Amino acid sequence: MSLDRRNLLKAAAGAGALNVLWPLSAGLSPAQAQEAAERLGASWDAAPFTLGVASGDPLPDSVVLWTRLAPEPLAVEQSLPDSVDVTWVVARDRELRQVVARGTVPATAALGHSVHVTVSGLDPDRRYWYAFRALGKRSRVGRTRTAPAGRIARVRFASANCQAFHDGYYPAYRGIAREDIAFVVHLGDYIYEHGQVGGQALRDHEGPEVFTLPEYRRRHALYKSDPALREAHAAHPWFLTWDDHEVVNDYSGTRGGSFVKRRSAAYQAWYEHMPHRDPSAGAHGTALPAEPRIHRVRHWGDLLELTVLDLRQFRSEQNLPDGTILGAEQRAWLGQGIDRAPDAWHCWVNSIMLSQLRGKPGGGYMFTDQWDGFLTERTDVLGQVQRSGLEDLIVITGDWHSAFVDDIRPDFNNPDAPVIGTEFTAHSITSGAYSADWNGANGPLMGRANPHLQYFEGNRYGYDVYEVTPERWTTHLRVVGDRRDPASPVTTLTRFHVDRGRAGAYEDEATKNSPAQYRRD
């Protein structure tokens, strides 16, 4: 195997030649940037649809289709007219012969020549295929699916998070693309705004971070250059939330000054590259609203209620007595959902860890950027869950670059408090975790310090697949053999089950001897 992406970048940084190898270095022409990206394993769909196609936010009668015209994907500006007509088609077959909907929309410079088409009038619980055409060329064919309505017996879906381009390839996404699943949930950190390789900044004349709309656009385009990521987008519809690195590390919504402009640019670029449904965005070619709404509730028939949370945009600073991670409006909205919850599995899409995490017995919280920094609100939310009688709560989480399974309790400091749900924190796609030595030493310490912690594994990378029936929830922890190898195989490390009507997870007997740095006896 040739030298992998991560080690190539580290070697270049050590030799002082990173400005030649890093595709987004200042001074590179679009052709030179593309050549540098290709040396790191990048490839592109045929122009102008270089970044592929995607679909998202499926409802029983509609879905959002996405693409972006980018003939020179890493250019600061595209050599395109201000507005380009893009035609789209949706069909019942892969060959696009049984057409059910078609139309034409403008791709405007104001939206980075991205296209978001809300296709309505579709049948529930049905697969469709779609494609775009512009400038005499056709995109690849994508596959999507509408949500079911009414009673269903089963759903399988996957989650992904934390995919630092400079930390490895995306064999996990090739696995996701080939899974028999209905949809994908992305839990945040789709891009990274900084440029770190082995602790060394990817410094060039623009600095190690991205700040402006053109810079964020180029960073998203670089990430889309991995063929496995484009394959996963084209294979399934996605639900999306974000975490911090879509903007900047550990930010809160209360920052002012120049940060507001930077955040607006980051949100704009995120929208331009995602199959996200925002009715107020893109009207007459305009930009995204200053405060885009990404929190929402979606239902997969009568089986699953999916509550997508936004834990960045409206949060206060951490460690305040009256701090909020949700913001007043989202907190009220979540509370109404708790009190009016239907009889179903309730899955909260949660970008950062909800459960308490102390580093060692008697020690402090490891990270107060997560819910541990918003104790009053967490106690309030989980107390409402307990008082409401809401059952069958599953929280799926990213951010940590390691796998955790936690009992959710309304009071994490009281081991006798009732279990009211389970949190599954998934491995990252590529983003670097702690070392194997650190995991081996600290896994048992975290276990002793957190009686609600069932399981910790931090030496691997991958994604989770969730299989849900009216009787049971099963989480399959999928892992790749080596993130340095784009063809690395995917295997199942272990499985956990939660029985309907009975809070708390348990590990499958067939996989409970798999490697881990901590298991609760």
Short mmCIF file of C-alpha atoms in Angstrom, two decimals:
data_model
loop_
_atom_site.label_atom_id
_atom_site.label_comp_id
_atom_site.label_asym_id
_atom_site.label_seq_id
_atom_site.Cartn_x
_atom_site.Cartn_y
_atom_site.Cartn_z
CA MET A 1 0.00 0.00 0.00
CA SER A 2 1.27 3.52 -0.78
CA LEU A 3 1.97 5.96 2.03
CA ASP A 4 -1.33 6.96 3.60
CA ARG A 5 -2.86 10.43 3.77
CA ARG A 6 -2.14 11.08 7.45
CA ASN A 7 1.53 10.07 7.25
CA LEU A 8 2.06 11.96 3.99
CA LEU A 9 0.87 15.15 5.68
CA LYS A 10 2.93 14.51 8.81
CA ALA A 11 6.04 13.87 6.73
CA ALA A 12 5.46 17.04 4.71
CA ALA A 13 4.95 19.06 7.90
CA GLY A 14 8.19 17.69 9.34
CA ALA A 15 10.08 18.56 6.16
CA GLY A 16 8.65 22.07 5.97
CA ALA A 17 6.96 21.24 2.66
CA LEU A 18 3.36 21.22 3.78
CA ASN A 19 2.52 24.27 1.68
CA VAL A 20 3.14 22.14 -1.42
CA LEU A 21 1.15 19.08 -0.30
CA TRP A 22 -1.78 20.66 1.53
CA PRO A 23 -4.41 21.34 -1.17
CA LEU A 24 -5.76 24.50 0.45
CA SER A 25 -2.41 26.22 0.87
CA ALA A 26 -2.26 29.82 -0.30
CA GLY A 27 -0.75 30.48 -3.70
CA LEU A 28 -1.80 27.21 -5.34
CA SER A 29 -3.80 27.50 -8.53
CA PRO A 30 -7.03 25.45 -8.73
CA ALA A 31 -5.22 22.89 -10.88
CA GLN A 32 -2.31 22.67 -8.42
CA ALA A 33 -4.73 22.37 -5.49
CA GLN A 34 -6.59 19.58 -7.24
CA GLU A 35 -3.32 17.80 -8.04
CA ALA A 36 -2.26 18.05 -4.38
CA ALA A 37 -5.62 16.68 -3.28
CA GLU A 38 -5.31 13.76 -5.66
CA ARG A 39 -1.94 12.87 -4.12
CA LEU A 40 -3.89 12.52 -0.85
CA GLY A 41 -6.39 10.10 -2.38
CA ALA A 42 -8.95 12.63 -3.60
CA SER A 43 -11.06 12.13 -6.69
CA TRP A 44 -14.03 13.91 -8.21
CA ASP A 45 -17.21 13.20 -10.08
CA ALA A 46 -17.32 14.56 -13.63
CA ALA A 47 -17.67 18.36 -13.86
CA PRO A 48 -19.72 20.33 -13.11
CA PHE A 49 -21.12 17.85 -10.54
CA THR A 50 -17.71 17.20 -9.00
CA LEU A 51 -19.02 17.04 -5.43
CA GLY A 52 -21.67 14.43 -6.16
CA VAL A 53 -25.33 14.32 -5.20
CA ALA A 54 -27.22 13.80 -1.95
CA SER A 55 -30.68 13.64 -0.43
CA GLY A 56 -31.99 14.34 3.03
CA ASP A 57 -34.69 15.01 5.61
CA PRO A 58 -37.18 12.48 4.20
CA LEU A 59 -40.87 12.81 5.04
CA PRO A 60 -43.64 10.40 3.97
CA ASP A 61 -44.40 12.51 0.91
CA SER A 62 -41.20 14.44 0.19
CA VAL A 63 -37.42 14.54 0.29
CA VAL A 64 -34.73 17.17 -0.32
CA LEU A 65 -32.31 16.65 -3.22
CA TRP A 66 -28.92 18.37 -3.30
CA THR A 67 -26.01 19.05 -5.60
CA ARG A 68 -23.56 21.89 -6.20
CA LEU A 69 -22.02 23.00 -9.46
CA ALA A 70 -18.26 23.25 -8.92
CA PRO A 71 -16.29 22.67 -12.14
CA GLU A 72 -13.12 23.62 -10.23
CA PRO A 73 -13.96 22.30 -6.77
CA LEU A 74 -11.00 23.88 -4.93
CA ALA A 75 -11.12 27.23 -6.67
CA VAL A 76 -11.87 30.35 -4.63
CA GLU A 77 -14.49 31.30 -7.22
CA GLN A 78 -16.21 29.16 -9.85
CA SER A 79 -16.05 30.20 -13.50
CA LEU A 80 -19.82 30.14 -13.88
CA PRO A 81 -22.56 32.66 -14.69
CA ASP A 82 -24.38 34.20 -11.72
CA SER A 83 -27.26 31.83 -12.38
CA VAL A 84 -27.28 28.43 -14.09
CA ASP A 85 -30.42 26.42 -14.82
CA VAL A 86 -30.30 22.92 -13.34
CA THR A 87 -32.89 20.30 -14.27
CA TRP A 88 -33.72 17.43 -11.97
CA VAL A 89 -35.64 14.20 -12.30
CA VAL A 90 -37.00 11.63 -9.82
CA ALA A 91 -37.98 8.13 -10.93
CA ARG A 92 -39.05 4.78 -9.57
CA ASP A 93 -36.18 2.98 -11.28
CA ARG A 94 -32.42 3.34 -11.44
CA GLU A 95 -32.53 3.92 -15.20
CA LEU A 96 -34.78 6.98 -14.65
CA ARG A 97 -37.44 5.76 -17.07
CA GLN A 98 -40.42 5.67 -14.70
CA VAL A 99 -40.37 9.40 -13.96
CA VAL A 100 -42.58 10.67 -11.15
CA ALA A 101 -41.35 14.28 -10.88
CA ARG A 102 -39.09 16.66 -12.74
CA GLY A 103 -38.31 20.36 -12.83
CA THR A 104 -35.77 23.14 -13.31
CA VAL A 105 -34.23 25.38 -10.63
CA PRO A 106 -31.55 28.07 -10.70
CA ALA A 107 -28.14 27.47 -9.13
CA THR A 108 -27.03 30.95 -8.09
CA ALA A 109 -23.68 32.41 -7.10
CA ALA A 110 -25.25 33.69 -3.86
CA LEU A 111 -25.67 30.08 -2.75
CA GLY A 112 -22.36 28.84 -4.14
CA HIS A 113 -24.24 27.41 -7.14
CA SER A 114 -25.75 24.82 -4.83
CA VAL A 115 -29.20 23.35 -5.43
CA HIS A 116 -31.77 22.26 -2.84
CA VAL A 117 -34.91 20.78 -4.37
CA THR A 118 -37.84 19.84 -2.15
CA VAL A 119 -39.67 17.14 -4.08
CA SER A 120 -43.26 16.65 -2.88
CA GLY A 121 -46.13 14.35 -3.82
CA LEU A 122 -44.11 11.16 -3.37
CA ASP A 123 -45.39 7.85 -1.98
CA PRO A 124 -44.46 6.90 1.58
CA ASP A 125 -41.86 4.23 2.36
CA ARG A 126 -40.57 3.96 -1.18
CA ARG A 127 -37.18 4.07 -2.82
CA TYR A 128 -36.59 6.55 -5.63
CA TRP A 129 -33.68 7.41 -7.90
CA TYR A 130 -32.75 10.90 -9.04
CA ALA A 131 -30.23 12.89 -11.08
CA PHE A 132 -29.44 16.44 -12.17
CA ARG A 133 -28.45 17.97 -15.51
CA ALA A 134 -26.70 21.30 -16.20
CA LEU A 135 -24.34 22.79 -18.77
CA GLY A 136 -24.95 19.83 -21.05
CA LYS A 137 -23.80 17.28 -18.45
CA ARG A 138 -25.62 14.85 -16.17
CA SER A 139 -24.76 14.00 -12.57
CA ARG A 140 -24.38 10.52 -11.18
CA VAL A 141 -27.66 8.82 -10.21
CA GLY A 142 -28.52 8.96 -6.52
CA ARG A 143 -30.88 6.80 -4.51
CA THR A 144 -33.21 8.06 -1.82
CA ARG A 145 -36.18 6.93 0.23
CA THR A 146 -39.28 8.47 1.76
CA ALA A 147 -40.35 7.89 5.35
CA PRO A 148 -43.17 5.43 6.03
CA ALA A 149 -46.55 6.41 7.45
CA GLY A 150 -48.46 4.29 9.94
CA ARG A 151 -47.45 0.95 11.39
CA ILE A 152 -44.08 -0.55 10.49
CA ALA A 153 -42.23 -3.57 11.84
CA ARG A 154 -38.58 -2.60 11.46
CA VAL A 155 -36.09 0.11 10.57
CA ARG A 156 -32.31 0.05 10.25
CA PHE A 157 -30.23 3.22 10.09
CA ALA A 158 -26.65 4.34 10.67
CA SER A 159 -24.90 7.23 12.39
CA ALA A 160 -21.57 8.86 11.57
CA ASN A 161 -19.49 11.63 13.13
CA CYS A 162 -16.07 13.26 13.28
CA GLN A 163 -14.33 12.73 9.93
CA ALA A 164 -11.11 14.76 9.92
CA PHE A 165 -9.82 14.59 6.34
CA HIS A 166 -6.19 14.82 7.42
CA ASP A 167 -6.57 11.89 9.87
CA GLY A 168 -7.31 9.17 7.36
CA TYR A 169 -9.45 7.74 4.58
CA TYR A 170 -13.16 6.94 4.71
CA PRO A 171 -13.57 3.17 4.41
CA ALA A 172 -16.29 3.56 7.06
CA TYR A 173 -18.37 5.51 4.54
CA ARG A 174 -17.92 2.80 1.94
CA GLY A 175 -19.35 0.44 4.55
CA ILE A 176 -22.27 2.78 5.22
CA ALA A 177 -22.98 3.08 1.49
CA ARG A 178 -23.35 -0.69 1.24
CA GLU A 179 -25.42 -1.19 4.38
CA ASP A 180 -29.06 -2.22 4.07
CA ILE A 181 -30.38 0.86 5.88
CA ALA A 182 -33.16 3.40 5.46
CA PHE A 183 -31.16 6.55 6.27
CA VAL A 184 -28.01 8.01 7.83
CA VAL A 185 -27.79 10.42 10.77
CA HIS A 186 -24.74 12.68 10.91
CA LEU A 187 -23.91 13.74 14.46
CA GLY A 188 -21.56 16.60 13.72
CA ASP A 189 -17.95 17.59 12.93
CA TYR A 190 -18.49 17.01 9.24
CA ILE A 191 -15.44 19.22 8.54
CA TYR A 192 -12.64 20.58 10.71
CA GLU A 193 -11.90 24.28 10.54
CA HIS A 194 -8.32 23.98 11.75
CA GLY A 195 -5.41 22.23 10.13
CA GLN A 196 -3.64 19.96 12.55
CA VAL A 197 -1.49 16.98 11.60
CA GLY A 198 0.36 15.23 14.39
CA GLY A 199 0.15 18.38 16.50
CA GLN A 200 1.59 20.60 13.76
CA ALA A 201 -0.54 23.29 12.21
CA LEU A 202 -1.10 23.28 8.46
CA ARG A 203 0.10 26.86 8.27
CA ASP A 204 0.15 28.88 5.10
CA HIS A 205 -0.46 32.53 4.31
CA GLU A 206 -4.14 32.16 5.15
CA GLY A 207 -3.34 30.82 8.62
CA PRO A 208 -4.14 27.39 10.03
CA GLU A 209 -7.90 27.94 10.18
CA VAL A 210 -10.67 28.94 7.81
CA PHE A 211 -12.60 32.14 8.45
CA THR A 212 -14.37 33.33 5.31
CA LEU A 213 -17.12 31.94 3.13
CA PRO A 214 -14.77 31.06 0.24
CA GLU A 215 -12.45 29.27 2.68
CA TYR A 216 -15.26 27.26 4.26
CA ARG A 217 -16.56 26.37 0.78
CA ARG A 218 -13.14 25.05 -0.22
CA ARG A 219 -12.85 23.03 3.00
CA HIS A 220 -16.23 21.38 2.38
CA ALA A 221 -15.26 20.70 -1.24
CA LEU A 222 -12.02 19.06 -0.09
CA TYR A 223 -13.93 16.72 2.23
CA LYS A 224 -16.33 15.84 -0.57
CA SER A 225 -13.30 14.75 -2.61
CA ASP A 226 -13.24 11.42 -0.79
CA PRO A 227 -15.13 9.02 -3.09
CA ALA A 228 -16.51 6.94 -0.22
CA LEU A 229 -18.22 9.98 1.33
CA ARG A 230 -19.86 10.83 -2.00
CA GLU A 231 -20.91 7.20 -2.36
CA ALA A 232 -22.60 7.22 1.06
CA HIS A 233 -24.45 10.44 0.25
CA ALA A 234 -25.67 9.03 -3.06
CA ALA A 235 -26.82 5.76 -1.47
CA HIS A 236 -29.10 6.97 1.36
CA PRO A 237 -30.97 10.06 2.59
CA TRP A 238 -29.35 11.84 5.55
CA PHE A 239 -30.56 13.67 8.64
CA LEU A 240 -28.04 16.23 9.87
CA THR A 241 -26.96 18.17 12.90
CA TRP A 242 -23.70 19.98 13.58
CA ASP A 243 -21.18 20.31 16.38
CA ASP A 244 -18.36 22.82 16.82
CA HIS A 245 -15.82 22.17 14.07
CA GLU A 246 -18.23 23.15 11.33
CA VAL A 247 -17.40 26.65 12.68
CA VAL A 248 -14.60 26.63 15.29
CA ASN A 249 -13.58 24.45 18.21
CA ASP A 250 -15.77 24.63 21.36
CA TYR A 251 -17.70 27.73 20.32
CA SER A 252 -20.88 28.96 21.95
CA GLY A 253 -23.66 31.00 20.41
CA THR A 254 -23.01 33.91 22.75
CA ARG A 255 -19.77 35.05 21.15
CA GLY A 256 -20.04 38.44 19.51
CA GLY A 257 -17.93 40.75 17.39
CA SER A 258 -16.18 39.36 14.34
CA PHE A 259 -17.17 35.83 15.35
CA VAL A 260 -20.75 36.46 14.22
CA LYS A 261 -19.52 37.08 10.68
CA ARG A 262 -17.36 33.97 10.78
CA ARG A 263 -20.19 31.82 12.08
CA SER A 264 -22.53 33.15 9.41
CA ALA A 265 -20.00 32.20 6.73
CA ALA A 266 -19.59 28.72 8.20
CA TYR A 267 -23.34 28.11 8.43
CA GLN A 268 -23.77 29.34 4.88
CA ALA A 269 -21.11 26.97 3.55
CA TRP A 270 -22.55 24.08 5.59
CA TYR A 271 -25.97 24.65 4.03
CA GLU A 272 -24.51 24.93 0.54
CA HIS A 273 -22.97 21.46 0.90
CA MET A 274 -25.72 19.57 2.74
CA PRO A 275 -29.12 18.08 1.79
CA HIS A 276 -30.80 20.16 4.48
CA ARG A 277 -34.41 21.34 4.44
CA ASP A 278 -34.79 25.00 5.44
CA PRO A 279 -37.92 26.62 3.96
CA SER A 280 -36.57 30.12 4.55
CA ALA A 281 -33.26 29.50 2.78
CA GLY A 282 -32.51 30.16 -0.82
CA ALA A 283 -35.72 32.02 -1.67
CA HIS A 284 -35.04 33.91 -4.88
CA GLY A 285 -31.35 33.01 -4.63
CA THR A 286 -30.80 34.56 -1.20
CA ALA A 287 -28.45 33.34 1.50
CA LEU A 288 -29.20 31.29 4.59
CA PRO A 289 -30.97 33.05 7.50
CA ALA A 290 -28.73 34.37 10.29
CA GLU A 291 -30.14 31.73 12.66
CA PRO A 292 -30.96 28.66 10.56
CA ARG A 293 -33.20 26.09 12.20
CA ILE A 294 -31.78 22.59 12.26
CA HIS A 295 -33.58 21.18 15.33
CA ARG A 296 -36.64 19.20 14.30
CA VAL A 297 -38.72 16.10 14.99
CA ARG A 298 -39.17 13.42 12.37
CA HIS A 299 -41.12 10.14 12.53
CA TRP A 300 -40.36 6.83 10.88
CA GLY A 301 -43.88 5.42 10.88
CA ASP A 302 -45.23 4.64 14.32
CA LEU A 303 -41.97 2.96 15.36
CA LEU A 304 -39.42 5.73 15.78
CA GLU A 305 -39.51 9.39 16.81
CA LEU A 306 -36.28 11.14 15.84
CA THR A 307 -35.54 14.39 17.72
CA VAL A 308 -32.65 16.28 16.13
CA LEU A 309 -30.99 18.73 18.54
CA ASP A 310 -28.86 21.83 17.88
CA LEU A 311 -26.38 22.06 20.77
CA ARG A 312 -24.20 24.89 19.44
CA GLN A 313 -26.12 27.77 17.97
CA PHE A 314 -28.09 28.84 21.03
CA ARG A 315 -25.87 27.75 23.92
CA SER A 316 -24.44 30.10 26.52
CA GLU A 317 -20.91 29.87 27.81
CA GLN A 318 -20.35 26.72 29.85
CA ASN A 319 -20.18 26.40 33.66
CA LEU A 320 -22.67 29.16 34.42
CA PRO A 321 -25.26 28.61 37.19
CA ASP A 322 -28.09 29.39 34.74
CA GLY A 323 -26.29 28.28 31.59
CA THR A 324 -28.14 26.75 28.66
CA ILE A 325 -26.98 24.33 25.99
CA LEU A 326 -30.32 24.45 24.16
CA GLY A 327 -31.42 28.08 24.36
CA ALA A 328 -34.83 29.13 25.67
CA GLU A 329 -36.84 28.44 22.52
CA GLN A 330 -35.32 25.01 21.84
CA ARG A 331 -35.64 24.04 25.52
CA ALA A 332 -39.37 24.84 25.45
CA TRP A 333 -39.75 22.97 22.17
CA LEU A 334 -37.97 19.90 23.57
CA GLY A 335 -40.11 20.03 26.71
CA GLN A 336 -43.30 20.02 24.66
CA GLY A 337 -41.99 16.99 22.78
CA ILE A 338 -41.26 15.17 26.03
CA ASP A 339 -44.72 15.81 27.42
CA ARG A 340 -46.51 14.91 24.19
CA ALA A 341 -44.34 11.97 23.18
CA PRO A 342 -46.14 9.23 21.24
CA ASP A 343 -45.89 5.54 22.04
CA ALA A 344 -42.70 4.81 20.10
CA TRP A 345 -38.96 4.56 20.43
CA HIS A 346 -37.59 8.04 21.15
CA CYS A 347 -34.17 8.74 19.64
CA TRP A 348 -32.44 12.03 20.46
CA VAL A 349 -29.80 13.03 17.91
CA ASN A 350 -27.23 14.56 20.22
CA SER A 351 -23.87 15.89 19.04
CA ILE A 352 -22.01 15.87 22.39
CA MET A 353 -22.14 13.55 25.39
CA LEU A 354 -25.25 13.84 27.56
CA SER A 355 -24.07 11.50 30.32
CA GLN A 356 -21.85 12.61 33.16
CA LEU A 357 -18.17 11.80 32.66
CA ARG A 358 -15.62 12.11 35.44
CA GLY A 359 -12.03 11.19 34.64
CA LYS A 360 -11.29 9.31 37.86
CA PRO A 361 -13.00 8.50 41.15
CA GLY A 362 -13.50 11.72 43.09
CA GLY A 363 -12.24 13.75 40.14
CA GLY A 364 -13.85 16.52 38.16
CA TYR A 365 -15.65 16.42 34.86
CA MET A 366 -13.44 15.60 31.91
CA PHE A 367 -14.99 18.10 29.51
CA THR A 368 -17.50 20.81 30.35
CA ASP A 369 -17.98 21.64 26.68
CA GLN A 370 -20.46 18.74 26.72
CA TRP A 371 -23.62 18.55 28.87
CA ASP A 372 -21.43 18.39 31.99
CA GLY A 373 -20.96 22.15 31.56
CA PHE A 374 -24.73 22.77 31.73
CA LEU A 375 -25.73 20.91 34.88
CA THR A 376 -28.88 22.83 35.75
CA GLU A 377 -30.40 22.38 32.32
CA ARG A 378 -29.43 18.71 32.11
CA THR A 379 -31.03 18.04 35.50
CA ASP A 380 -34.12 19.93 34.39
CA VAL A 381 -34.43 18.04 31.08
CA LEU A 382 -33.86 14.58 32.54
CA GLY A 383 -36.11 15.34 35.48
CA GLN A 384 -38.87 16.19 33.02
CA VAL A 385 -38.26 12.89 31.19
CA GLN A 386 -38.68 11.02 34.48
CA ARG A 387 -41.77 12.96 35.59
CA SER A 388 -43.47 12.63 32.22
CA GLY A 389 -43.17 8.85 32.23
CA LEU A 390 -41.49 8.90 28.82
CA GLU A 391 -40.16 5.42 28.08
CA ASP A 392 -37.85 3.87 25.50
CA LEU A 393 -35.41 6.79 25.28
CA ILE A 394 -32.24 6.26 23.25
CA VAL A 395 -29.67 9.03 22.81
CA ILE A 396 -27.13 8.72 19.98
CA THR A 397 -24.02 10.85 20.30
CA GLY A 398 -20.77 11.70 18.51
CA ASP A 399 -17.82 13.99 19.32
CA TRP A 400 -15.72 11.76 21.58
CA HIS A 401 -13.90 9.70 18.89
CA SER A 402 -14.52 6.64 21.09
CA ALA A 403 -17.43 4.35 21.89
CA PHE A 404 -19.35 4.57 25.18
CA VAL A 405 -22.55 2.94 26.40
CA ASP A 406 -24.15 4.76 29.34
CA ASP A 407 -27.24 4.35 31.48
CA ILE A 408 -29.10 7.66 31.57
CA ARG A 409 -30.20 8.63 35.08
CA PRO A 410 -31.94 11.83 36.21
CA ASP A 411 -29.21 12.18 38.86
CA PHE A 412 -25.87 10.76 37.75
CA ASN A 413 -24.41 11.27 41.23
CA ASN A 414 -26.98 8.91 42.72
CA PRO A 415 -26.34 5.30 41.63
CA ASP A 416 -29.75 4.37 43.03
CA ALA A 417 -31.56 6.80 40.72
CA PRO A 418 -33.68 4.98 38.14
CA VAL A 419 -32.38 4.27 34.66
CA ILE A 420 -34.54 6.25 32.21
CA GLY A 421 -32.70 5.61 28.95
CA THR A 422 -29.47 4.62 27.21
CA GLU A 423 -26.84 6.74 25.47
CA PHE A 424 -24.75 5.24 22.67
CA THR A 425 -21.68 7.34 21.83
CA ALA A 426 -20.15 6.16 18.55
CA HIS A 427 -16.60 5.83 17.29
CA SER A 428 -15.41 8.52 14.88
CA ILE A 429 -15.06 7.98 11.15
CA THR A 430 -11.38 9.09 11.18
CA SER A 431 -10.79 11.80 13.80
CA GLY A 432 -7.96 10.86 16.12
CA ALA A 433 -8.78 9.33 19.50
CA TYR A 434 -6.57 8.97 22.55
CA SER A 435 -3.67 6.51 22.35
CA ALA A 436 -4.11 2.84 23.13
CA ASP A 437 -1.98 3.33 26.25
CA TRP A 438 -4.19 6.18 27.45
CA ASN A 439 -7.35 4.19 26.77
CA GLY A 440 -6.00 1.13 28.57
CA ALA A 441 -5.03 3.14 31.65
CA ASN A 442 -8.05 5.46 31.80
CA GLY A 443 -10.88 3.18 30.71
CA PRO A 444 -11.02 1.45 34.13
CA LEU A 445 -10.69 4.80 35.91
CA MET A 446 -13.66 6.21 34.01
CA GLY A 447 -15.61 3.06 34.77
CA ARG A 448 -15.00 3.37 38.52
CA ALA A 449 -15.76 7.10 38.48
CA ASN A 450 -19.03 6.75 36.54
CA PRO A 451 -21.26 3.92 37.84
CA HIS A 452 -23.68 4.54 34.95
CA LEU A 453 -20.94 3.73 32.38
CA GLN A 454 -21.34 0.24 30.94
CA TYR A 455 -18.75 0.11 28.18
CA PHE A 456 -15.81 2.03 26.72
CA GLU A 457 -13.70 1.26 23.63
CA GLY A 458 -11.37 3.86 22.18
CA ASN A 459 -8.86 2.09 19.95
CA ARG A 460 -10.99 1.82 16.82
CA TYR A 461 -12.79 3.87 14.17
CA GLY A 462 -16.12 3.32 12.46
CA TYR A 463 -19.83 3.95 12.77
CA ASP A 464 -22.95 2.52 14.41
CA VAL A 465 -25.91 0.74 12.83
CA TYR A 466 -29.20 0.68 14.73
CA GLU A 467 -31.81 -2.01 14.16
CA VAL A 468 -35.19 -1.15 15.66
CA THR A 469 -38.30 -3.30 16.02
CA PRO A 470 -41.38 -2.87 18.24
CA GLU A 471 -39.74 -5.26 20.73
CA ARG A 472 -36.06 -4.35 20.74
CA TRP A 473 -33.38 -1.79 19.84
CA THR A 474 -30.02 -3.19 18.76
CA THR A 475 -26.88 -1.10 18.26
CA HIS A 476 -24.18 -2.71 16.08
CA LEU A 477 -20.73 -1.16 16.57
CA ARG A 478 -19.09 -1.36 13.15
CA VAL A 479 -15.32 -0.77 12.97
CA VAL A 480 -12.77 -0.52 10.18
CA GLY A 481 -9.52 -2.46 10.17
CA ASP A 482 -7.36 0.59 9.44
CA ARG A 483 -8.38 4.19 8.74
CA ARG A 484 -5.11 4.59 6.80
CA ASP A 485 -6.38 2.18 4.15
CA PRO A 486 -9.26 3.34 1.89
CA ALA A 487 -10.13 -0.30 1.14
CA SER A 488 -10.10 -1.43 4.77
CA PRO A 489 -12.84 -3.98 5.59
CA VAL A 490 -15.65 -3.31 8.06
CA THR A 491 -16.54 -5.74 10.84
CA THR A 492 -18.89 -5.76 13.83
CA LEU A 493 -17.04 -5.24 17.10
CA THR A 494 -20.00 -5.86 19.41
CA ARG A 495 -23.76 -5.40 19.79
CA PHE A 496 -25.92 -3.96 22.54
CA HIS A 497 -29.67 -4.46 22.98
CA VAL A 498 -32.42 -2.50 24.74
CA ASP A 499 -35.78 -4.20 25.28
CA ARG A 500 -38.94 -2.17 24.74
CA GLY A 501 -40.49 -1.04 28.01
CA ARG A 502 -37.37 -1.88 30.02
CA ALA A 503 -34.75 0.85 30.40
CA GLY A 504 -31.12 -0.13 30.19
CA ALA A 505 -28.87 -1.80 27.61
CA TYR A 506 -27.17 -5.18 27.71
CA GLU A 507 -24.41 -6.59 25.55
CA ASP A 508 -25.05 -9.48 23.21
CA GLU A 509 -23.68 -12.74 24.61
CA ALA A 510 -22.10 -13.58 21.24
CA THR A 511 -19.94 -10.43 21.16
CA LYS A 512 -19.30 -9.52 24.80
CA ASN A 513 -15.79 -10.98 24.74
CA SER A 514 -14.69 -8.51 22.06
CA PRO A 515 -11.86 -6.07 22.91
CA ALA A 516 -12.71 -3.10 25.12
CA GLN A 517 -10.91 -0.97 27.68
CA TYR A 518 -13.81 -1.14 30.15
CA ARG A 519 -16.89 -3.27 30.72
CA ARG A 520 -19.05 -3.04 33.78
CA ASP A 521 -19.38 -6.42 35.49
#
